[in-house]
Short mmCIF file of C-alpha atoms in Angstrom, two decimals:
data_model
loop_
_atom_site.label_atom_id
_atom_site.label_comp_id
_atom_site.label_asym_id
_atom_site.label_seq_id
_atom_site.Cartn_x
_atom_site.Cartn_y
_atom_site.Cartn_z
CA MET A 189 68.91 36.90 -22.93
CA LYS A 190 69.54 36.45 -19.19
CA ILE A 191 66.59 34.05 -18.91
CA PHE A 192 67.97 31.90 -21.72
CA TYR A 193 71.37 31.47 -20.05
CA GLY A 194 69.70 30.60 -16.74
CA LEU A 195 67.59 27.90 -18.40
CA LEU A 196 70.62 26.63 -20.30
CA ILE A 197 72.62 26.24 -17.08
CA ILE A 198 69.74 24.50 -15.27
CA SER A 199 69.12 22.11 -18.17
CA PHE A 200 72.87 21.33 -18.42
CA PHE A 201 73.25 20.40 -14.75
CA SER A 202 69.91 18.59 -14.33
CA PRO A 203 71.17 15.21 -15.63
CA PHE A 204 74.06 15.33 -13.16
CA ILE A 205 71.72 16.03 -10.26
CA LEU A 206 69.40 13.18 -11.28
CA CYS A 207 72.34 10.76 -11.66
CA ALA A 208 73.79 11.49 -8.22
CA GLN A 209 74.78 8.21 -6.63
CA GLN A 210 73.30 7.20 -3.31
CA THR A 211 75.65 6.59 -0.42
CA GLN A 212 75.48 5.24 3.09
CA ILE A 213 77.49 5.29 6.31
CA VAL A 214 79.36 2.10 7.22
CA ARG A 215 80.44 1.66 10.82
CA GLY A 216 81.79 -1.16 12.88
CA THR A 217 84.20 -2.38 15.52
CA VAL A 218 87.49 -4.20 14.95
CA VAL A 219 88.47 -6.75 17.60
CA ASP A 220 91.23 -9.33 18.01
CA LYS A 221 89.89 -12.72 16.88
CA GLU A 222 91.42 -14.63 19.79
CA THR A 223 90.97 -12.25 22.72
CA GLY A 224 87.93 -10.26 21.60
CA MET A 225 89.70 -7.06 22.68
CA PRO A 226 89.11 -3.93 20.54
CA LEU A 227 92.00 -2.85 18.31
CA PRO A 228 92.73 0.89 18.18
CA GLY A 229 94.62 2.33 15.20
CA VAL A 230 93.51 -0.18 12.56
CA SER A 231 93.41 1.28 9.04
CA VAL A 232 90.07 0.57 7.32
CA LYS A 233 89.86 1.31 3.59
CA VAL A 234 87.20 0.84 0.90
CA ILE A 235 89.31 -0.66 -1.89
CA THR A 236 86.53 -1.02 -4.50
CA ASP A 237 85.91 2.76 -4.65
CA THR A 238 89.03 4.13 -6.37
CA ILE A 239 87.50 7.57 -6.99
CA ASN A 240 86.59 8.67 -3.44
CA LYS A 241 89.42 6.78 -1.69
CA LEU A 242 87.48 6.35 1.55
CA SER A 243 89.37 5.32 4.67
CA ALA A 244 89.24 5.57 8.45
CA VAL A 245 91.27 4.60 11.50
CA THR A 246 89.70 2.84 14.48
CA ASP A 247 89.43 4.81 17.72
CA ALA A 248 90.49 3.70 21.22
CA ASN A 249 87.48 1.35 21.37
CA GLY A 250 88.19 -0.21 17.96
CA ARG A 251 85.28 1.61 16.31
CA PHE A 252 85.37 3.11 12.80
CA ARG A 253 82.99 5.10 10.60
CA LEU A 254 83.13 5.47 6.81
CA GLU A 255 80.88 8.11 5.25
CA LYS A 256 79.65 8.36 1.66
CA VAL A 257 80.15 4.69 0.83
CA LEU A 258 78.43 3.81 -2.45
CA LEU A 259 75.53 1.36 -2.33
CA GLY A 260 76.19 -2.18 -3.53
CA LYS A 261 79.00 -4.65 -3.03
CA GLN A 262 82.10 -3.07 -1.48
CA THR A 263 85.39 -4.53 -0.35
CA LEU A 264 87.06 -3.34 2.85
CA ARG A 265 90.72 -3.84 3.76
CA PHE A 266 91.77 -3.85 7.41
CA ALA A 267 95.48 -3.29 8.10
CA PHE A 268 97.29 -3.22 11.44
CA ILE A 269 100.94 -3.65 12.40
CA GLY A 270 101.62 -7.17 13.65
CA TYR A 271 98.47 -8.62 12.02
CA ALA A 272 97.84 -10.01 8.55
CA ASN A 273 95.67 -7.79 6.37
CA LYS A 274 92.00 -8.79 6.35
CA ILE A 275 89.79 -8.35 3.27
CA SER A 276 86.00 -8.37 3.78
CA ASP A 277 83.21 -8.06 1.21
CA ILE A 278 80.09 -6.27 2.37
CA ILE A 279 76.78 -5.29 0.79
CA VAL A 280 75.81 -1.66 1.44
CA THR A 281 72.06 -1.05 1.22
CA SER A 282 69.89 2.03 1.61
CA ALA A 283 68.57 2.94 5.06
CA LYS A 284 65.23 1.43 6.03
#
């Protein structure tokens, strides 16, 4: 009977393992359009992924890193006090 339950559990979870969605890391630098200076403290959020709610804040050099971003078309929102929000569409592909 123990073998049966083990096989039942494996067969139940197998479809979920096979359907796992691929993700990628998205990174970049946020700079002021006019001066080219990096902007620290900018909020960067993936607004097309409502399940994972991915977001990051830029570091002192204006750099950010978003992990586990789903492959495909994604929309990022950049928000910073004193600046208008910026919406950017990107295409996330698998690593080469």
